[in-house]
Short mmCIF file of C-alpha atoms in Angstrom, two decimals:
data_model
loop_
_atom_site.label_atom_id
_atom_site.label_comp_id
_atom_site.label_asym_id
_atom_site.label_seq_id
_atom_site.Cartn_x
_atom_site.Cartn_y
_atom_site.Cartn_z
CA MET A 24 20.01 9.45 -16.73
CA SER A 25 17.62 6.66 -16.89
CA ASP A 26 17.38 7.16 -20.36
CA GLU A 27 21.13 6.43 -20.73
CA ARG A 28 20.94 3.48 -18.23
CA PHE A 29 18.03 2.10 -20.46
CA HIS A 30 20.34 2.60 -23.62
CA ASP A 31 23.33 1.02 -21.59
CA LEU A 32 21.31 -2.17 -20.72
CA PHE A 33 19.31 -2.56 -23.84
CA GLY A 34 21.04 -0.95 -26.84
CA GLY A 35 18.42 1.43 -27.88
CA GLU A 36 16.05 4.06 -26.28
CA PRO A 37 12.84 3.81 -24.45
CA SER A 38 9.61 4.87 -26.20
CA VAL A 39 7.40 5.34 -23.41
CA ARG A 40 7.27 6.28 -19.52
CA GLY A 41 5.18 5.12 -16.91
CA SER A 42 4.93 6.27 -13.27
CA ALA A 43 2.84 5.71 -10.22
CA ALA A 44 3.36 7.04 -6.76
CA GLY A 45 3.44 5.29 -3.07
CA ARG A 46 0.81 5.93 -0.84
CA VAL A 47 0.43 6.28 3.07
CA ASN A 48 -3.13 5.29 4.49
CA LEU A 49 -4.14 7.50 6.90
CA ILE A 50 -6.62 5.32 8.36
CA GLY A 51 -8.78 2.06 7.21
CA GLU A 52 -6.44 -1.03 7.75
CA HIS A 53 -6.93 -4.26 6.84
CA THR A 54 -10.44 -3.12 5.74
CA ASP A 55 -9.86 -3.25 2.21
CA TYR A 56 -10.03 -7.08 1.51
CA ASN A 57 -13.36 -6.97 3.99
CA GLY A 58 -15.08 -4.79 1.57
CA GLY A 59 -14.92 -1.64 3.74
CA PHE A 60 -13.52 2.01 3.75
CA VAL A 61 -9.79 3.23 3.27
CA LEU A 62 -8.25 6.86 3.09
CA PRO A 63 -4.79 6.99 1.45
CA THR A 64 -3.17 9.90 0.04
CA ALA A 65 0.08 9.86 -2.08
CA ILE A 66 3.47 10.43 -0.89
CA PRO A 67 6.13 12.19 -3.00
CA GLN A 68 7.88 8.77 -3.63
CA ARG A 69 7.28 7.44 -6.94
CA THR A 70 8.29 4.40 -9.15
CA SER A 71 9.20 5.12 -12.77
CA VAL A 72 9.51 2.60 -16.00
CA TRP A 73 11.10 3.19 -19.23
CA LEU A 74 10.18 1.11 -21.59
CA ALA A 75 10.16 0.23 -25.33
CA PRO A 76 8.30 -2.58 -27.35
CA ARG A 77 10.15 -5.33 -29.09
CA GLY A 78 9.39 -7.07 -32.05
CA ASP A 79 8.69 -10.50 -30.34
CA ARG A 80 7.39 -12.11 -27.31
CA ALA A 81 10.48 -11.24 -24.81
CA VAL A 82 10.37 -9.36 -21.93
CA ARG A 83 13.71 -8.09 -20.39
CA ILE A 84 13.60 -5.99 -17.34
CA ALA A 85 15.81 -4.59 -14.67
CA SER A 86 15.69 -2.47 -11.52
CA ALA A 87 17.91 0.35 -10.37
CA GLU A 88 17.33 -0.91 -6.84
CA ILE A 89 17.47 -4.56 -6.86
CA ASP A 90 20.19 -7.30 -8.33
CA GLN A 91 22.55 -4.32 -9.15
CA GLY A 92 20.67 -3.59 -12.30
CA ALA A 93 21.06 -7.10 -13.77
CA VAL A 94 18.83 -8.03 -16.59
CA ARG A 95 16.19 -11.01 -16.03
CA ALA A 96 14.28 -12.18 -18.91
CA TYR A 97 11.18 -14.06 -19.42
CA THR A 98 8.54 -15.02 -22.55
CA LEU A 99 5.25 -13.58 -22.73
CA GLY A 100 2.76 -16.47 -21.87
CA SER A 101 5.53 -18.46 -20.28
CA GLU A 102 4.95 -16.22 -16.70
CA ARG A 103 5.71 -18.39 -13.70
CA ARG A 104 6.48 -17.33 -9.91
CA GLU A 105 10.05 -17.23 -9.28
CA GLY A 106 10.16 -15.78 -5.82
CA ASN A 107 11.50 -12.61 -6.65
CA TRP A 108 11.07 -8.80 -7.70
CA THR A 109 9.93 -9.88 -11.02
CA ASP A 110 6.80 -11.99 -9.94
CA TYR A 111 4.89 -8.59 -9.99
CA VAL A 112 5.97 -7.59 -13.57
CA GLN A 113 5.08 -11.56 -14.79
CA GLY A 114 1.98 -11.48 -12.75
CA VAL A 115 0.88 -8.12 -14.69
CA THR A 116 1.60 -9.48 -18.14
CA ARG A 117 -0.20 -12.80 -17.05
CA PHE A 118 -3.51 -11.39 -16.03
CA LEU A 119 -3.46 -8.40 -18.58
CA ALA A 120 -3.10 -10.93 -21.39
CA GLU A 121 -5.67 -13.26 -19.63
CA GLU A 122 -8.23 -10.46 -19.75
CA GLY A 123 -8.02 -9.92 -23.25
CA HIS A 124 -5.76 -7.22 -23.89
CA ARG A 125 -3.12 -7.45 -26.91
CA PHE A 126 0.68 -6.55 -26.44
CA GLY A 127 4.04 -7.49 -27.41
CA GLY A 128 7.31 -8.11 -26.04
CA PHE A 129 9.28 -5.07 -24.18
CA ASP A 130 12.37 -4.03 -22.59
CA ALA A 131 11.89 -2.12 -19.33
CA PHE A 132 14.28 -0.43 -16.84
CA ILE A 133 12.54 0.31 -13.30
CA ALA A 134 13.77 2.85 -10.96
CA SER A 135 11.97 3.65 -7.86
CA THR A 136 12.13 6.01 -4.67
CA VAL A 137 9.32 4.01 -2.82
CA PRO A 138 11.24 1.98 -0.11
CA ILE A 139 10.25 -1.73 -0.47
CA GLY A 140 8.84 -3.25 2.86
CA SER A 141 7.75 0.06 4.32
CA GLY A 142 4.27 -0.30 4.22
CA LEU A 143 3.93 2.46 1.20
CA SER A 144 2.66 0.39 -1.57
CA SER A 145 6.09 -0.15 -3.23
CA SER A 146 4.62 -3.34 -5.17
CA ALA A 147 1.37 -1.67 -5.99
CA ALA A 148 3.36 1.55 -7.19
CA LEU A 149 5.61 -1.20 -9.65
CA GLU A 150 2.44 -2.88 -10.89
CA VAL A 151 0.60 0.45 -11.64
CA SER A 152 3.55 2.23 -13.11
CA ILE A 153 4.14 -0.91 -15.85
CA LEU A 154 0.60 -1.04 -16.79
CA ASN A 155 0.70 2.97 -17.47
CA ALA A 156 3.98 2.17 -19.55
CA LEU A 157 2.22 -0.83 -21.53
CA ILE A 158 -0.72 0.95 -21.72
CA ALA A 159 1.23 4.07 -23.47
CA ALA A 160 3.19 1.51 -25.25
CA PHE A 161 0.65 -0.32 -26.91
CA GLY A 162 -2.52 1.89 -26.91
CA LEU A 163 -4.10 -0.40 -24.39
CA ALA A 164 -7.79 1.25 -22.95
CA LEU A 165 -7.78 0.43 -19.22
CA ASP A 166 -9.47 2.51 -16.95
CA PRO A 167 -8.12 2.96 -13.44
CA PRO A 168 -10.42 0.05 -12.03
CA THR A 169 -9.43 -1.95 -14.34
CA ILE A 170 -5.93 -1.17 -13.87
CA ALA A 171 -6.09 -1.59 -10.16
CA ARG A 172 -8.16 -4.94 -10.56
CA ILE A 173 -5.17 -6.29 -12.78
CA GLY A 174 -2.66 -5.32 -10.11
CA ARG A 175 -4.32 -6.77 -7.17
CA ARG A 176 -4.87 -10.09 -9.42
CA ALA A 177 -0.97 -9.97 -9.44
CA GLU A 178 -0.35 -9.58 -6.24
CA ASN A 179 -3.01 -12.23 -4.87
CA GLU A 180 -2.57 -14.75 -7.66
CA HIS A 181 0.94 -14.71 -8.57
CA VAL A 182 2.76 -13.46 -5.82
CA GLY A 183 0.83 -15.13 -3.09
CA ALA A 184 -0.07 -11.86 -1.19
CA ARG A 185 -3.64 -11.50 -0.26
CA THR A 186 -3.90 -7.93 -0.06
CA GLY A 187 -7.27 -5.60 -0.90
CA VAL A 188 -7.49 -3.47 -3.76
CA MET A 189 -6.61 -0.26 -2.11
CA ASP A 190 -3.04 -0.05 -2.98
CA GLN A 191 -3.68 -0.14 -6.67
CA MET A 192 -6.60 2.17 -6.66
CA ALA A 193 -4.47 4.75 -4.50
CA ALA A 194 -1.77 4.20 -7.12
CA CYS A 195 -3.93 4.92 -9.78
CA LEU A 196 -5.87 8.17 -8.44
CA ALA A 197 -4.54 9.46 -5.02
CA ASP A 198 -2.90 12.75 -4.89
CA ALA A 199 -0.74 14.50 -2.38
CA GLY A 200 -3.12 17.53 -1.78
CA THR A 201 -6.35 15.06 -0.69
CA ALA A 202 -7.31 11.57 0.71
CA LEU A 203 -8.75 9.05 -1.16
CA PHE A 204 -12.05 7.92 0.65
CA LEU A 205 -12.65 4.93 -1.30
CA ASP A 206 -15.44 2.34 -0.81
CA THR A 207 -13.39 -1.02 -1.73
CA ARG A 208 -16.87 -2.99 -2.23
CA ASP A 209 -18.10 -0.80 -5.20
CA LEU A 210 -15.05 1.48 -5.83
CA SER A 211 -16.67 4.72 -5.51
CA TYR A 212 -14.70 7.45 -4.09
CA GLU A 213 -14.33 10.79 -2.78
CA ARG A 214 -11.40 13.11 -2.93
CA VAL A 215 -11.04 14.58 0.50
CA PRO A 216 -8.99 18.00 0.91
CA LEU A 217 -6.54 17.35 3.56
CA PRO A 218 -7.14 19.67 6.78
CA PRO A 219 -5.30 23.08 6.49
CA GLY A 220 -4.42 23.32 10.11
CA ALA A 221 -2.16 20.09 9.92
CA GLU A 222 0.72 18.41 8.20
CA LEU A 223 1.76 14.56 7.65
CA VAL A 224 4.73 13.39 8.80
CA VAL A 225 5.92 9.80 7.33
CA ILE A 226 8.76 7.64 9.01
CA ASN A 227 10.15 4.21 8.17
CA SER A 228 10.68 2.32 11.12
CA GLY A 229 13.81 0.49 9.67
CA VAL A 230 11.97 -2.91 10.28
CA SER A 231 10.84 -4.22 6.70
CA HIS A 232 7.84 -6.80 6.02
CA ASP A 233 6.86 -9.30 3.16
CA HIS A 234 3.36 -9.40 2.61
CA SER A 235 3.94 -12.70 0.46
CA GLN A 236 4.61 -14.43 3.52
CA GLY A 237 2.36 -16.11 6.23
CA ASP A 238 1.26 -13.74 8.57
CA TYR A 239 -0.54 -11.24 6.45
CA ASN A 240 -2.09 -14.11 4.70
CA ALA A 241 -3.09 -15.69 8.18
CA ARG A 242 -5.31 -12.50 8.91
CA TRP A 243 -7.11 -13.11 5.67
CA ALA A 244 -8.10 -16.47 6.46
CA GLU A 245 -9.13 -15.51 10.09
CA CYS A 246 -11.23 -12.65 8.86
CA GLU A 247 -12.67 -15.39 6.44
CA ALA A 248 -13.40 -17.71 9.11
CA ALA A 249 -14.91 -15.15 11.10
CA CYS A 250 -17.27 -14.25 8.05
CA GLN A 251 -18.39 -18.16 7.97
CA LEU A 252 -19.16 -17.98 11.81
CA LEU A 253 -21.05 -14.87 11.73
CA GLY A 254 -23.16 -15.65 8.34
CA VAL A 255 -22.14 -12.67 6.43
CA ALA A 256 -20.29 -12.52 2.97
CA GLU A 257 -17.66 -9.75 4.16
CA LEU A 258 -17.02 -8.14 7.58
CA ARG A 259 -18.07 -5.22 6.01
CA ASP A 260 -21.43 -6.36 6.53
CA ILE A 261 -21.49 -5.95 10.32
CA ALA A 262 -22.46 -2.78 11.98
CA ILE A 263 -20.62 -1.45 14.77
CA GLU A 264 -23.85 -1.47 16.47
CA ASP A 265 -23.53 -5.65 16.02
CA LEU A 266 -20.29 -5.99 17.91
CA ALA A 267 -21.96 -8.35 20.44
CA HIS A 268 -22.13 -10.99 17.91
CA VAL A 269 -18.20 -10.26 17.32
CA GLU A 270 -17.47 -10.30 20.97
CA ALA A 271 -18.84 -13.84 20.95
CA LEU A 272 -16.78 -15.64 18.52
CA PRO A 273 -13.49 -17.56 19.63
CA GLU A 274 -10.29 -16.24 20.40
CA PRO A 275 -8.34 -14.97 18.08
CA LEU A 276 -11.30 -14.35 15.56
CA ASN A 277 -13.23 -12.13 17.95
CA ARG A 278 -10.36 -9.68 18.18
CA ARG A 279 -9.49 -9.79 14.65
CA ALA A 280 -13.39 -9.05 13.30
CA ARG A 281 -13.28 -6.35 16.02
CA HIS A 282 -10.44 -4.64 14.61
CA VAL A 283 -12.26 -4.75 11.36
CA VAL A 284 -15.51 -3.65 12.35
CA THR A 285 -14.17 -1.01 14.61
CA GLU A 286 -11.69 0.41 11.86
CA ASN A 287 -14.21 0.38 9.30
CA ASP A 288 -16.60 2.71 11.49
CA ARG A 289 -13.42 4.98 12.09
CA VAL A 290 -13.01 5.84 8.53
CA PRO A 291 -15.99 7.80 7.72
CA ARG A 292 -15.53 9.72 11.28
CA ALA A 293 -12.13 10.45 10.01
CA VAL A 294 -13.26 12.10 6.75
CA ALA A 295 -15.96 14.11 9.03
CA ALA A 296 -13.37 15.14 11.17
CA MET A 297 -11.07 16.21 8.17
CA LYS A 298 -13.94 18.34 6.82
CA ALA A 299 -14.28 19.76 10.12
CA ASN A 300 -10.88 20.73 10.54
CA ASP A 301 -11.17 18.84 13.87
CA LEU A 302 -7.43 17.71 14.30
CA ALA A 303 -7.92 16.59 18.10
CA ALA A 304 -10.96 14.15 16.85
CA LEU A 305 -8.72 12.93 13.86
CA GLY A 306 -5.42 12.52 15.93
CA SER A 307 -7.65 10.50 18.46
CA LEU A 308 -8.94 8.02 15.59
CA PHE A 309 -5.38 7.77 14.69
CA ASP A 310 -4.34 6.78 17.94
CA ALA A 311 -7.14 4.39 18.32
CA SER A 312 -6.46 2.73 15.32
CA HIS A 313 -2.89 2.08 16.25
CA ALA A 314 -3.90 0.44 19.55
CA SER A 315 -6.66 -1.98 17.65
CA MET A 316 -3.89 -3.03 15.32
CA ARG A 317 -1.62 -3.30 17.98
CA ASP A 318 -3.78 -5.25 20.16
CA ASP A 319 -6.85 -6.90 18.19
CA TYR A 320 -5.17 -7.43 14.90
CA VAL A 321 -1.85 -7.84 16.32
CA VAL A 322 0.12 -6.79 13.33
CA SER A 323 2.48 -3.96 14.91
CA VAL A 324 5.88 -4.91 16.31
CA PRO A 325 7.96 -3.35 19.44
CA ALA A 326 9.91 -1.04 17.17
CA VAL A 327 6.80 0.38 15.45
CA ASP A 328 5.11 0.74 18.68
CA LEU A 329 8.03 2.46 20.10
CA LEU A 330 8.11 5.12 17.21
CA VAL A 331 4.56 5.51 17.69
CA ASP A 332 4.73 6.19 21.18
CA ILE A 333 7.65 8.76 20.80
CA ALA A 334 5.65 10.62 18.15
CA ARG A 335 2.65 10.91 20.34
CA ALA A 336 4.57 12.38 23.16
CA ASP A 337 5.52 15.33 20.99
CA ALA A 338 3.55 18.42 21.61
CA ASP A 339 3.18 18.96 18.10
CA VAL A 340 1.63 15.86 17.28
CA PHE A 341 -2.24 15.24 17.40
CA GLY A 342 -2.06 11.46 16.69
CA ALA A 343 0.26 8.68 15.29
CA ARG A 344 -0.20 5.21 14.13
CA LEU A 345 1.27 2.61 12.19
CA THR A 346 0.48 2.81 8.49
CA GLY A 347 0.19 -0.16 6.12
CA GLY A 348 -0.31 -3.91 6.66
CA GLY A 349 2.03 -4.05 9.63
CA PHE A 350 4.76 -6.43 10.56
CA GLY A 351 7.21 -3.56 10.31
CA GLY A 352 6.78 -0.61 7.87
CA SER A 353 5.88 2.97 8.67
CA ILE A 354 4.10 5.26 11.06
CA VAL A 355 2.07 8.40 9.73
CA ALA A 356 1.85 11.29 12.46
CA LEU A 357 -0.78 13.82 12.32
CA VAL A 358 1.21 17.61 13.16
CA ARG A 359 0.35 21.12 13.58
CA ARG A 360 1.30 22.70 10.32
CA GLY A 361 4.48 24.25 10.01
CA ALA A 362 6.04 21.68 12.44
CA ALA A 363 6.32 18.74 10.41
CA LYS A 364 10.21 18.87 9.56
CA ALA A 365 10.99 19.54 13.33
CA VAL A 366 8.96 17.11 14.73
CA ALA A 367 10.35 14.44 12.13
CA GLU A 368 13.69 15.21 13.25
CA ARG A 369 12.91 15.43 16.94
CA VAL A 370 11.13 11.80 16.63
CA THR A 371 13.77 9.85 14.38
CA ARG A 372 16.83 11.10 16.55
CA ALA A 373 15.04 9.76 19.72
CA TYR A 374 13.82 6.64 17.92
CA ALA A 375 17.64 5.82 16.77
CA SER A 376 18.85 6.23 20.20
CA ARG A 377 16.62 4.17 22.00
CA SER A 378 16.03 1.20 19.40
CA GLY A 379 19.36 1.00 17.77
CA LEU A 380 17.64 1.13 14.36
CA THR A 381 18.03 3.67 11.45
CA PRO A 382 14.36 5.48 10.58
CA THR A 383 14.14 7.29 7.60
CA ILE A 384 12.12 10.29 7.04
CA LEU A 385 9.97 10.13 4.04
CA VAL A 386 7.43 13.10 4.66
CA PRO A 387 8.20 15.92 4.34
CA PRO A 388 11.02 15.02 1.83
CA ARG A 389 14.12 16.18 2.68
#
């Protein structure tokens, strides 16, 4: 079907396809741009790109989900921020060329089932899928850390969203059967099997976010200010035993730093709980993470808090939390194995009734 759409739009056939999955972060939120630990896993929803090289430096791109499939165009070497979805593609080609990789113009059709603004890394899935298609089309030699770095530069320096590297690394390396225990400082990682006694439920709250806007970037700036006062390069450098130094910071920097330090401590504890199949401990860490994001980092919103509370009240749920950068988006819940579908349906029914919003069950896939 997408081959036909490509032909309708561009008058030819795609020669390659690139793809990347969305991700749900189990725990470790707002730690990646502070040099800390994260624990994402892949979700079934993906972004795919059908691409064909051209004989010039023109780029023509279209999205199945945005602009009613209208074709947008720009020229390699003349990338500029336009304030729309094409900025992610333009940022990728801008920094791919800046880092010395040779490629030409192309036509590309993009289709995605990763919901935009859901906290499930739709932007990184787009960046990495475009890069994977360009690698295949032009024979580029890029390893996952390089792909992730270029994607992050596109998001940070071209789009203007000061995100960390977790999303791009997850889009490159995460799979559905394991969680990627990633150290964002040195990009070392371990694949940790998901606990056999549990399943995941991921629900989009129906409240979307935009990380290129001010609130997310303000949290980054607050972390930088806390680092300056603490005399460290990154909040990763503050151990959990040194929280007294954090508590002495002025408001709100004390709470912002406290979240990062305690959240970074929760990630390896969550890994240990997963390896031990200790679902009660893992669920408690989910709950503590959400409370910290709500109260210290202040990135939750009332609708998401309600969705988390409804999920926690279910007898088959071990724990639940906001996942992703916040200001809307999705929750992830750890539930008893075999109960995921029923839990998701119960929770979304109650949430829709109480909030008036329309939630979407993303995991398990319907």
